[in-house]
Coordinates of C-alpha atoms in Angstrom, one line a residue:
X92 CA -134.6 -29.5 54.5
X93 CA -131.0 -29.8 52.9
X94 CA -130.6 -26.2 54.8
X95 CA -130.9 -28.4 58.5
X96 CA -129.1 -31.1 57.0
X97 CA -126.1 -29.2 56.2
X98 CA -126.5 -27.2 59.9
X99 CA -126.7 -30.3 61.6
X100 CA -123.3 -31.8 59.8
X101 CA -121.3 -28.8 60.2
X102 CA -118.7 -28.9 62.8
X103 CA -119.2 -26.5 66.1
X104 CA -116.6 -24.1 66.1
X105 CA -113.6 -24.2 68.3
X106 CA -114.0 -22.7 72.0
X107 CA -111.4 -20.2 72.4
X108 CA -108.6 -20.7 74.4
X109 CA -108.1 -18.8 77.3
X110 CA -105.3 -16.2 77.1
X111 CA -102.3 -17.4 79.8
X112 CA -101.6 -15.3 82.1
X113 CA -97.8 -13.7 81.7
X114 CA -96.1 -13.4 85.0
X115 CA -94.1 -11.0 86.1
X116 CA -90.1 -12.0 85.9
X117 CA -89.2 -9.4 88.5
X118 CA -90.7 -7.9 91.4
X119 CA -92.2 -4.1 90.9
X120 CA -91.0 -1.8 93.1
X121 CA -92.4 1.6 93.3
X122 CA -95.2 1.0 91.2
X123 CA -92.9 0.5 88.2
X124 CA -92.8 -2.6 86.2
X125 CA -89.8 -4.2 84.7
X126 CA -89.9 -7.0 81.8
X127 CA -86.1 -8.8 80.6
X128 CA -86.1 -10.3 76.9
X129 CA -86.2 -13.8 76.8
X130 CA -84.1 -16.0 74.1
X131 CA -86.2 -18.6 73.2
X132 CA -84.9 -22.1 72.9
X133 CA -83.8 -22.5 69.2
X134 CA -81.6 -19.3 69.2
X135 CA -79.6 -21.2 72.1
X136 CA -79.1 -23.9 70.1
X137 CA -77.8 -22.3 67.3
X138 CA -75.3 -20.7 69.5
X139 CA -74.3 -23.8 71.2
X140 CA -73.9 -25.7 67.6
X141 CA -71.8 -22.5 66.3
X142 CA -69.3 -22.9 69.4
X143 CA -68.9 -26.1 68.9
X144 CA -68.0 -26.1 65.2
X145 CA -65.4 -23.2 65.9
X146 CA -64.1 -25.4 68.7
X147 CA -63.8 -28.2 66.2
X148 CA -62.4 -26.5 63.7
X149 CA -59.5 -24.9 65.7
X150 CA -58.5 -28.0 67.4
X151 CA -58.5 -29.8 63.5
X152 CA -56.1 -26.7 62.2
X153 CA -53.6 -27.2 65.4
X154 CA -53.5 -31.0 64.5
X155 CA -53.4 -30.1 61.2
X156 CA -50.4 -27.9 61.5
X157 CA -48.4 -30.0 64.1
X158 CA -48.4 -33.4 61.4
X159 CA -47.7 -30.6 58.6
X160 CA -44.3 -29.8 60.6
X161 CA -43.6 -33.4 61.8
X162 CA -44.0 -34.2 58.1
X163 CA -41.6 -31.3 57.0
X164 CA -38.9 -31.9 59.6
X165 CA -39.5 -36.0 58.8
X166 CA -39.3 -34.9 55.2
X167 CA -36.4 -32.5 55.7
X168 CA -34.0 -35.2 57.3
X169 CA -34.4 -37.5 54.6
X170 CA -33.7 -34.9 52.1
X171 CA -30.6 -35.9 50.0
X172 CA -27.5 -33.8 50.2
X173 CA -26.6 -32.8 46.6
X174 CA -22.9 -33.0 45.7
X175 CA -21.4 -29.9 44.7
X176 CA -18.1 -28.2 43.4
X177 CA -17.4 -25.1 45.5
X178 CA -15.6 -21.8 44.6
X179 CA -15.0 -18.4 46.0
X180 CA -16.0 -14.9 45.1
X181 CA -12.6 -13.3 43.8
X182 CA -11.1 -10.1 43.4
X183 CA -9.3 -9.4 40.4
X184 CA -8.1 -7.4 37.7
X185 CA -10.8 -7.7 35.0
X186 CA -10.3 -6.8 31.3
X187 CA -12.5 -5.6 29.1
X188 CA -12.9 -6.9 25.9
X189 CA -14.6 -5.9 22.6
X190 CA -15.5 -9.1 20.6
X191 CA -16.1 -9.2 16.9
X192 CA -15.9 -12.3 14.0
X193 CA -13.0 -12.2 11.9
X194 CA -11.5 -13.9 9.1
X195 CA -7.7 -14.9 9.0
X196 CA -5.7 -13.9 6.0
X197 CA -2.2 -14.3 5.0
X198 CA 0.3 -11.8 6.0
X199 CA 1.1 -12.4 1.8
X200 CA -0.4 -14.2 -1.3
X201 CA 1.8 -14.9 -4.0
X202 CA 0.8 -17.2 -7.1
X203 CA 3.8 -18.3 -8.8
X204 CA 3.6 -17.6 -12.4
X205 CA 6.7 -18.1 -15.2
X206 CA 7.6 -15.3 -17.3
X207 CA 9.0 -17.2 -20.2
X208 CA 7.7 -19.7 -22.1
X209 CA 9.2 -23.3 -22.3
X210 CA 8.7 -26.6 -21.2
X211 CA 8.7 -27.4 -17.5
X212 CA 12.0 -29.9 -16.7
X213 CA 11.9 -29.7 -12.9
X214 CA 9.4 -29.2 -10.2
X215 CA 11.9 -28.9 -7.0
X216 CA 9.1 -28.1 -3.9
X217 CA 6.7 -30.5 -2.1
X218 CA 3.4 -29.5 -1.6
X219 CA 2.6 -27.8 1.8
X220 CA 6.5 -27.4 2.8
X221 CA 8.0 -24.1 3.9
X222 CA 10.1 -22.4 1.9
X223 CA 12.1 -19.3 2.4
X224 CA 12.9 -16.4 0.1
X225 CA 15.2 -17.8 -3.0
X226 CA 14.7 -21.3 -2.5
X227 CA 14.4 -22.9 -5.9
X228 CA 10.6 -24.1 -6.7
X229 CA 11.2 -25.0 -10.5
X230 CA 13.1 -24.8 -14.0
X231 CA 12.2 -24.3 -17.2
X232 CA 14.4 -25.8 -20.6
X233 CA 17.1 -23.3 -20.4
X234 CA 18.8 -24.4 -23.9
X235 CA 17.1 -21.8 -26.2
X236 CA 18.1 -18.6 -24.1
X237 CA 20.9 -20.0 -23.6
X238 CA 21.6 -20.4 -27.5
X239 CA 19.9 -16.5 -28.0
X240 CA 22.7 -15.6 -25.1
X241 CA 25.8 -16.6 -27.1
X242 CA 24.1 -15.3 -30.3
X243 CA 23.8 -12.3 -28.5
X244 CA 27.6 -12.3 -27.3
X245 CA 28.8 -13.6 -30.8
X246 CA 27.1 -10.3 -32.5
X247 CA 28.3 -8.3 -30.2
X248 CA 31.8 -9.6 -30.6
X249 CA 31.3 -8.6 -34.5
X250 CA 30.0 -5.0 -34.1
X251 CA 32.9 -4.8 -31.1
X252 CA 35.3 -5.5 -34.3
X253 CA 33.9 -3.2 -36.3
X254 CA 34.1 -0.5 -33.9
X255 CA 37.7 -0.5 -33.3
X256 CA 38.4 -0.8 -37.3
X257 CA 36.3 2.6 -37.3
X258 CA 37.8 4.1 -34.4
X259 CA 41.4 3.5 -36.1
X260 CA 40.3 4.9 -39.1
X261 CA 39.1 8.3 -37.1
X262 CA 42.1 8.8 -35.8
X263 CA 43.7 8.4 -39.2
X264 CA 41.2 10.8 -40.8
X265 CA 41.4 13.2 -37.8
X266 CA 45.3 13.6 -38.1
X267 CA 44.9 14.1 -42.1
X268 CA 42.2 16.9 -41.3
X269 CA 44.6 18.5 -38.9
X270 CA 47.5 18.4 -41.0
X271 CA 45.1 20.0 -43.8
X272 CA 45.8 17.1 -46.4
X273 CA 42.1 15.4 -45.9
X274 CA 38.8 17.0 -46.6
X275 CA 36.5 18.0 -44.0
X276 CA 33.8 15.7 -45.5
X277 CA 35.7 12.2 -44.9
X278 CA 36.6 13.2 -42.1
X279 CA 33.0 13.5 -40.9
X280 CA 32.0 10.6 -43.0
X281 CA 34.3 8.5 -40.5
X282 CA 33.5 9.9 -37.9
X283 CA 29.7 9.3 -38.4
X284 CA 31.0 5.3 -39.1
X285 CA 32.2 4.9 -35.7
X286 CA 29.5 6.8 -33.8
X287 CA 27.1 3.7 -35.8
X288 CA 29.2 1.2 -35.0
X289 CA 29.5 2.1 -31.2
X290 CA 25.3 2.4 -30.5
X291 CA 25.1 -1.3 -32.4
X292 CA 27.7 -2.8 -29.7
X293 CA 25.7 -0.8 -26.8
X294 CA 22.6 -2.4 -28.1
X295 CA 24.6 -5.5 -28.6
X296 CA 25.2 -5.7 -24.5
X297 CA 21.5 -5.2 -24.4
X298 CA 20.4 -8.1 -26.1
X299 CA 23.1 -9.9 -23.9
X300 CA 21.6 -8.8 -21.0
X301 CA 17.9 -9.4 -22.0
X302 CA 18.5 -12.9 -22.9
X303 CA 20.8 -13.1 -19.7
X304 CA 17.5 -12.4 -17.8
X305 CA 15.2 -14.6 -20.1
X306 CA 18.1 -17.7 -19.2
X307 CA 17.5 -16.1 -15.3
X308 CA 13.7 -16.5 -15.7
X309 CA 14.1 -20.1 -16.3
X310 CA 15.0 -21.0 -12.9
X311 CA 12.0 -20.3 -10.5
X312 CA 12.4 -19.3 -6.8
X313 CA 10.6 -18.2 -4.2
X314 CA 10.0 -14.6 -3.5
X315 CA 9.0 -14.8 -0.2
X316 CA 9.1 -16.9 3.1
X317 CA 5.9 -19.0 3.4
X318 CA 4.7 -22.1 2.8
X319 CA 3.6 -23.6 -0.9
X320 CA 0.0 -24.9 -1.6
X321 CA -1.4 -27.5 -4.2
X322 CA 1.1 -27.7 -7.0
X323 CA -1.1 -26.2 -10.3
X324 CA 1.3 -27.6 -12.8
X325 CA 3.0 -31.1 -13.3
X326 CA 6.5 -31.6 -14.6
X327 CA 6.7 -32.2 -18.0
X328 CA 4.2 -29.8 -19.3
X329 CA 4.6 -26.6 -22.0
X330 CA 4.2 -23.1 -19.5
X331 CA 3.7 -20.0 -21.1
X332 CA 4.0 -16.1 -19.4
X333 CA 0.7 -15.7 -20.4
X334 CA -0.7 -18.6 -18.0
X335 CA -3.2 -17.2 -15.6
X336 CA -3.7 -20.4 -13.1
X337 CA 0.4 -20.1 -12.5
X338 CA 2.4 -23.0 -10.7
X339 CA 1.6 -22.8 -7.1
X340 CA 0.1 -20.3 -4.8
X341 CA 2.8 -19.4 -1.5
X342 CA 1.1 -17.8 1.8
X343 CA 3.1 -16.1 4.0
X344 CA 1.8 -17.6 7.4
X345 CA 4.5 -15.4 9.9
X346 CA 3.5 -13.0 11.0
X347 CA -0.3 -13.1 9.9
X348 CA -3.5 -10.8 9.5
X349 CA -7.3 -11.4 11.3
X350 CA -9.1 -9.0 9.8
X351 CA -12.8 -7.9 11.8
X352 CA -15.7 -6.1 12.5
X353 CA -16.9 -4.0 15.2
X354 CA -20.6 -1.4 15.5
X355 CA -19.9 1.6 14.7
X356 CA -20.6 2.7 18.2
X357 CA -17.8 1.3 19.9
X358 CA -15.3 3.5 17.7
X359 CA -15.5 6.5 20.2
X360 CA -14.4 3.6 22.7
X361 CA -11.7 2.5 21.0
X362 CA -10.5 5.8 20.4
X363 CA -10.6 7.2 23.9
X364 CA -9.0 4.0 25.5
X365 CA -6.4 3.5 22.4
X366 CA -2.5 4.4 24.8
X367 CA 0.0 6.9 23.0
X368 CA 1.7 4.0 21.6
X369 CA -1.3 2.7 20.3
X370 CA -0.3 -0.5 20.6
X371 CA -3.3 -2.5 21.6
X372 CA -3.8 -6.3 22.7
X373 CA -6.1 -8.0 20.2
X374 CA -6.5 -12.0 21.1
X375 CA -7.9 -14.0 18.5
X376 CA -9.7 -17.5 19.8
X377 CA -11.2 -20.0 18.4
X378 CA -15.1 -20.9 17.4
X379 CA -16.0 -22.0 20.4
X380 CA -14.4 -19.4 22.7
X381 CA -12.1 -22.3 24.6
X382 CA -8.6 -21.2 23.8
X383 CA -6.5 -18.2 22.7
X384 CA -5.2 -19.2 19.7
X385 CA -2.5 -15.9 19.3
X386 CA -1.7 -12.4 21.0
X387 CA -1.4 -9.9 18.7
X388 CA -1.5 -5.8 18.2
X389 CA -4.0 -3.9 16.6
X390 CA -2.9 -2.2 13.1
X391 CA -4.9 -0.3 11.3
X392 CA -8.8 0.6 11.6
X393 CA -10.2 1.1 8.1
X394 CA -10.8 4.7 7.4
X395 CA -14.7 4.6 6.1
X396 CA -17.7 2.7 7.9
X397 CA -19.7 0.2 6.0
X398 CA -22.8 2.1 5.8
X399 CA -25.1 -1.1 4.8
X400 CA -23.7 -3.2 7.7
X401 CA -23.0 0.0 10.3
X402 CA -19.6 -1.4 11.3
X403 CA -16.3 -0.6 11.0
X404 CA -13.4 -3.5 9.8
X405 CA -10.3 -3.7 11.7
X406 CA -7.2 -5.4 11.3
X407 CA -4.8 -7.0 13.4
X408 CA -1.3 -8.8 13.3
X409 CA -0.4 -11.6 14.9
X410 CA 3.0 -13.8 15.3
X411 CA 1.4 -16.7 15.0
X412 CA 5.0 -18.8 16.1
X413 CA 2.9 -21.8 16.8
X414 CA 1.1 -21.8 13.4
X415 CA -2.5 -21.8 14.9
X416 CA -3.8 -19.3 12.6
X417 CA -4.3 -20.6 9.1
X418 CA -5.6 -18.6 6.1
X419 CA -9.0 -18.5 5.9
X420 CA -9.7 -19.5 8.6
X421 CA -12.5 -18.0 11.1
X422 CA -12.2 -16.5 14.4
X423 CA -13.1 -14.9 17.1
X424 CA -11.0 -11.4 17.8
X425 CA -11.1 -10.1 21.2
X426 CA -9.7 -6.7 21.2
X427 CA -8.4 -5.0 24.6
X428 CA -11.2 -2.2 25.9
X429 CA -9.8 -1.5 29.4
X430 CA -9.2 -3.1 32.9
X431 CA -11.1 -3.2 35.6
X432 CA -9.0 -3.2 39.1
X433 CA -10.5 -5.3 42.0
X434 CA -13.2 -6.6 40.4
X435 CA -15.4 -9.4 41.7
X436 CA -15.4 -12.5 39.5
X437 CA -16.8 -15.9 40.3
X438 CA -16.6 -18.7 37.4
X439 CA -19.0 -18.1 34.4
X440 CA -20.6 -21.6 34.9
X441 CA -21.8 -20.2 38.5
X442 CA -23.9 -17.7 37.0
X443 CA -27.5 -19.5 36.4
X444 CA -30.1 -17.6 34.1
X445 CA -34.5 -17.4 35.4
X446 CA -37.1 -15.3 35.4
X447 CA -35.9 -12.8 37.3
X448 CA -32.4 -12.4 35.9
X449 CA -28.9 -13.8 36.9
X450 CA -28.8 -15.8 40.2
X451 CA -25.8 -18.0 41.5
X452 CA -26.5 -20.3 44.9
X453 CA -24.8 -19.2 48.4
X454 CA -23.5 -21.7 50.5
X455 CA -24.8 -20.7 53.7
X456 CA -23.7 -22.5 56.2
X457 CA -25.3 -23.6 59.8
X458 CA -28.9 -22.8 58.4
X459 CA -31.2 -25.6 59.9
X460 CA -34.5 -24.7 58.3
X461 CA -34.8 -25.3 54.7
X462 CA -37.7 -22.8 54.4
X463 CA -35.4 -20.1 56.4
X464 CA -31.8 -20.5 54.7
X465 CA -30.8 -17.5 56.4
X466 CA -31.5 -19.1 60.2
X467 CA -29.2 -20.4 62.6
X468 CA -31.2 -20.5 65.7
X469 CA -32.7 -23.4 67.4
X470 CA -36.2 -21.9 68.1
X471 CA -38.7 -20.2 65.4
X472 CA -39.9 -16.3 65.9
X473 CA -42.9 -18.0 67.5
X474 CA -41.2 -19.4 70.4
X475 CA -41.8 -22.9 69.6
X476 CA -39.4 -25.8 68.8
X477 CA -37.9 -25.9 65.7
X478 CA -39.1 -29.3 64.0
X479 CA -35.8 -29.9 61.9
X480 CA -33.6 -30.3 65.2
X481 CA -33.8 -34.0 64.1
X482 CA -32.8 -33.4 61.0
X483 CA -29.9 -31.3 61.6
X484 CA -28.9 -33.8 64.1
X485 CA -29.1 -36.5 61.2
X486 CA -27.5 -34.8 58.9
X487 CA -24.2 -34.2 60.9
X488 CA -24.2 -38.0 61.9
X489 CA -24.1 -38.5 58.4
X490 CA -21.8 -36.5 57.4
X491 CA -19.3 -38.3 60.6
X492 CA -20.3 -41.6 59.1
X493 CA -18.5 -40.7 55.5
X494 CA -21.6 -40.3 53.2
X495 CA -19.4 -37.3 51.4
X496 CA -17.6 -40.0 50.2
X497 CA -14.3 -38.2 49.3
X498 CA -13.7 -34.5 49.1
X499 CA -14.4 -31.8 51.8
X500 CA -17.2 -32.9 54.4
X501 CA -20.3 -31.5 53.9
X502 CA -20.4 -29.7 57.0
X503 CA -18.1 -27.4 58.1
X504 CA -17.3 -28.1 62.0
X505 CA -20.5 -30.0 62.5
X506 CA -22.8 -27.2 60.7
X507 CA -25.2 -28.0 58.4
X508 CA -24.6 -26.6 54.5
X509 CA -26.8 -25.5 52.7
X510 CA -27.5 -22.8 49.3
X511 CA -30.0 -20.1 49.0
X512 CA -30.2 -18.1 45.9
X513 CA -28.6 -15.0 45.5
X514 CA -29.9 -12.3 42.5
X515 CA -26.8 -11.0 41.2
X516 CA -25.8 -8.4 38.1
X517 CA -23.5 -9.0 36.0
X518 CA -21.5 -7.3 33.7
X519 CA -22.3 -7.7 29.6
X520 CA -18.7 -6.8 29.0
X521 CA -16.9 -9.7 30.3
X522 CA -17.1 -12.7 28.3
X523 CA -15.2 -15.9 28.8
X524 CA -14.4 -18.4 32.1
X525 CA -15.0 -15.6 34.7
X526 CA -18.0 -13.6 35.0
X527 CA -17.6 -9.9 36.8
X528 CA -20.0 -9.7 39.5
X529 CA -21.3 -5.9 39.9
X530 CA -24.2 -6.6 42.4
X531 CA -24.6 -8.7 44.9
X532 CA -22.1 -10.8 46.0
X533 CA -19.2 -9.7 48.4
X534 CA -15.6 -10.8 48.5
X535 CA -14.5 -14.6 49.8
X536 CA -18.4 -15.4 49.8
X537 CA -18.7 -19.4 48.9
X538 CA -21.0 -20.3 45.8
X539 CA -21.8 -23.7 44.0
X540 CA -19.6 -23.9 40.6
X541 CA -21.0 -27.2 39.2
X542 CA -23.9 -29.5 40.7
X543 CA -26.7 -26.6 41.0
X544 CA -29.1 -28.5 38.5
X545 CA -30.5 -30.5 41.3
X546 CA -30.3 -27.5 43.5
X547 CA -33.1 -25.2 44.7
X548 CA -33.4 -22.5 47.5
X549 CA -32.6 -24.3 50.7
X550 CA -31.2 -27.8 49.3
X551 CA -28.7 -29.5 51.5
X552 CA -25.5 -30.2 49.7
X553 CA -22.2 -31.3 50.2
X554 CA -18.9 -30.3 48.8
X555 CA -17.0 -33.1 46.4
X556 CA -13.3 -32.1 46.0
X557 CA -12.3 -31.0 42.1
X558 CA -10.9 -34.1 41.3
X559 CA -14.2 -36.0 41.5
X560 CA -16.0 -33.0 40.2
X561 CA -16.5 -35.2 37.1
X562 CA -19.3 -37.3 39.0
X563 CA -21.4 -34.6 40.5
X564 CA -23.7 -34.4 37.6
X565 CA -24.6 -38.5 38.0
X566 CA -24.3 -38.3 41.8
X567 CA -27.2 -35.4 41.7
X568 CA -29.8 -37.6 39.9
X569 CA -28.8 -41.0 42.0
X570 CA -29.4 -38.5 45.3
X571 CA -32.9 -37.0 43.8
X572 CA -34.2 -40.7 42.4

């Protein structure tokens, strides 16, 4: 029963459909049938939607490039021109110098110091004057050498007495002897009398002339030509010879001594550059490498190494007419290597330090393109026109309006300036306001001296005169604000 029940509720199965018959997309000829692929209707529409995105996407990245370069060339003729200060490569004579640290000293030291004791009645120099050789400095109570003098000359006065009494008597004696009436022993008894009496007045003269020296000894005087320091002694006081502190140091300041150092490795150098003369330039400058203090000569180079510092010491002497070079002082020494002929030099501050090494800027004039310093044409390699023409053009109208406000204009007939950097090597040798160029750069080549802070590959600039070079620093960051 549930057997018929379930029969009778089941569904009839489908009819199947009848197959469609496929018909033929060419003709046959000679008995021989031809079928063509057919691309059904979602492969088409992929197609169609692909096209369309390239389409799309190419007409987005030509508007996409053409306001990219209306905004560069918009952007590049409202870029500010940077004031600068200008220079030239040079060619010159360079020297080369060997710099080391050196310490002034005094040509020569003397501490006054009193030989006899006594008090101190006179102090005749001012601190810190010049004094030359023999000038009197200071005297000592001369009253008791001068009392041992004349004792001295009074007992030699006596013994002088004495002598010629003795000397009459050998004559005497000498004349009895000959004539045979006096013994041989008085006459050598007299004889021995006077002998005495003649070594007392010789040491007699001695004692005159030691306490002639000890009365000398009490007036002080220079013994040589310098100038006198911080008096160590006031008048009035008890000095003695033994006195180690003395009564005033003297330095001899002309000529004077820098004594320096040098590595060991640039004695060969020194050596095989020295002339036959051997006299050889040493400038000494100061601290700060500024200014050249003195022009001396080298004289001696010590004759050992310092083994625990690997350098030799070396001294020089120096005029020093002007008194720039004071004791103690410390400064630089710049001894005379050799000399470069027609070198290339442009102004140390030029040289600017980055990653890759030592660069200065180029002026490169007429470039239009701040992306293509190097440029001068009107058209790109592409044929098209070269957005910036507006911007060149604006840039010469400003520079006829008198926005250089002073100095040279900062176009040159009409033509646009502006710097690209330029990698250059330079020489670790030369130290000081000029730099020696060994690599590139060429001779009368333009290059920014002062204002490249605000400067980068391509910037437009314009050339201040040196008088107003002062301003190009506070002009720069007004121009980039």
């Amino acid at each position: 029963m549930l057997t018929d029940e379930k029969m009778q509720t089941q569904k009839p199965p489908p009819a199947p459909k009848p197959k469609r018959e496929r018909k033929p997309d060419a003709p046959q000829t000679g008995g021989v049938k031809i079928e063509l692929p057919q691309k059904s209707s979602r492969t088409v529409w992929i197609m169609v939607a692909a096209l369309c995105i390239i389409a799309g996407l190419t007409y987005w990245g030509v508007k996409k490039r053409q306001a990219l370069a209306a905004a560069g060339a918009k952007n590049f003729a409202r870029q500010p021109m940077v004031p600068v200060l200008a220079g030239a490569v040079e060619e010159k004579d360079v020297p080369i110098y060997l710099d080391g640290l050196g310490t002034v000293q005094a040509y020569n030291t003397v501490t006054v110091k009193v030989r006899v004791d006594g008090e101190l009645k006179k102090v005749a120099f001012v601190e810190g004057q010049d004094v030359h050789a023999g000038d009197l400095l200071a005297q000592i109570d001369p009253a008791p050498y001068q009392a041992a003098l004349d004792q001295a000359k009074a007992k030699k006065a006596e013994d002088q007495a004495q002598l010629v009494n003795a000397q009459i008597g050998l004559k005497r004696e000498t004349d009895l002897l000959a004539a045979k009436i006096d013994a041989q022993q008085v006459y050598d008894t007299q004889k021995a009398l006077a002998d005495q009496l003649d070594a007392t007045v010789k040491a007699d003269q001695a004692a005159i002339e030691s306490a002639e020296v000890n009365l000398k000894y009490c007036t002080i005087t220079s013994p040589i030509t310098g100038r006198t320091g911080i008096r160590l002694v006031d008048q009035g006081n008890m000095v003695h010879a033994t006195d180690t502190n003395g009564l005033v140091v003297i330095t001899q300041l002309q000529p004077i001594s820098v004594v320096f150092t040098l590595p060991e490795q640039k004695l060969e150098a020194i050596h095989r550059n020295m002339p036959d003369n051997g006299q050889v330039k040493v400038l000494a400058v100061d601290g700060e490498d500024n200014q050249i203090l003195d022009e001396g000569t080298l004289a001696v180079i010590d004759n050992q190494i310092d083994i625990g510092t690997g350098t030799i010491r070396i001294k020089a002497n120096f005029p020093n007419e002007k008194n720039r070079l004071w004791p103690g002082e410390f400064v630089n020494a710049r001894l005379l290597l050799t000399t470069v002929t027609n070198g290339l030099v442009v102004p140390t501050p030029a040289v600017q330090r980055g990653p890759s090494g030592a660069y200065v800027f180029v002026i490169d004039e007429g470039a239009s393109n701040p992306g293509k310093t190097g440029g001068k044409g009107r058209h790109s390699g592409s044929g098209e026109t070269n957005p910036s023409e507006h911007a060149q053009a604006h840039t010469q109208k400003a520079n006829s309006d008198g926005e250089t406000h002073g100095g040279q204009a900062g176009a040159d007939n009409g033509a646009v300036l502006h710097v690209k950097m330029q990698s250059v090597t330079v020489s670790p040798d030369v130290t000081g306001p000029d730099a020696l160029i060994t690599s590139g750069l060429t001779k009368g080549q333009r290059i920014v001296v002062d204002g490249q802070y605000k400067l980068q590959d391509g910037s437009q600039i314009r050339i201040v005169s040196p008088e107003k070079s002062g301003s190009v620093d506070s002009r720069s960051n007004d121009s980039v604000q």
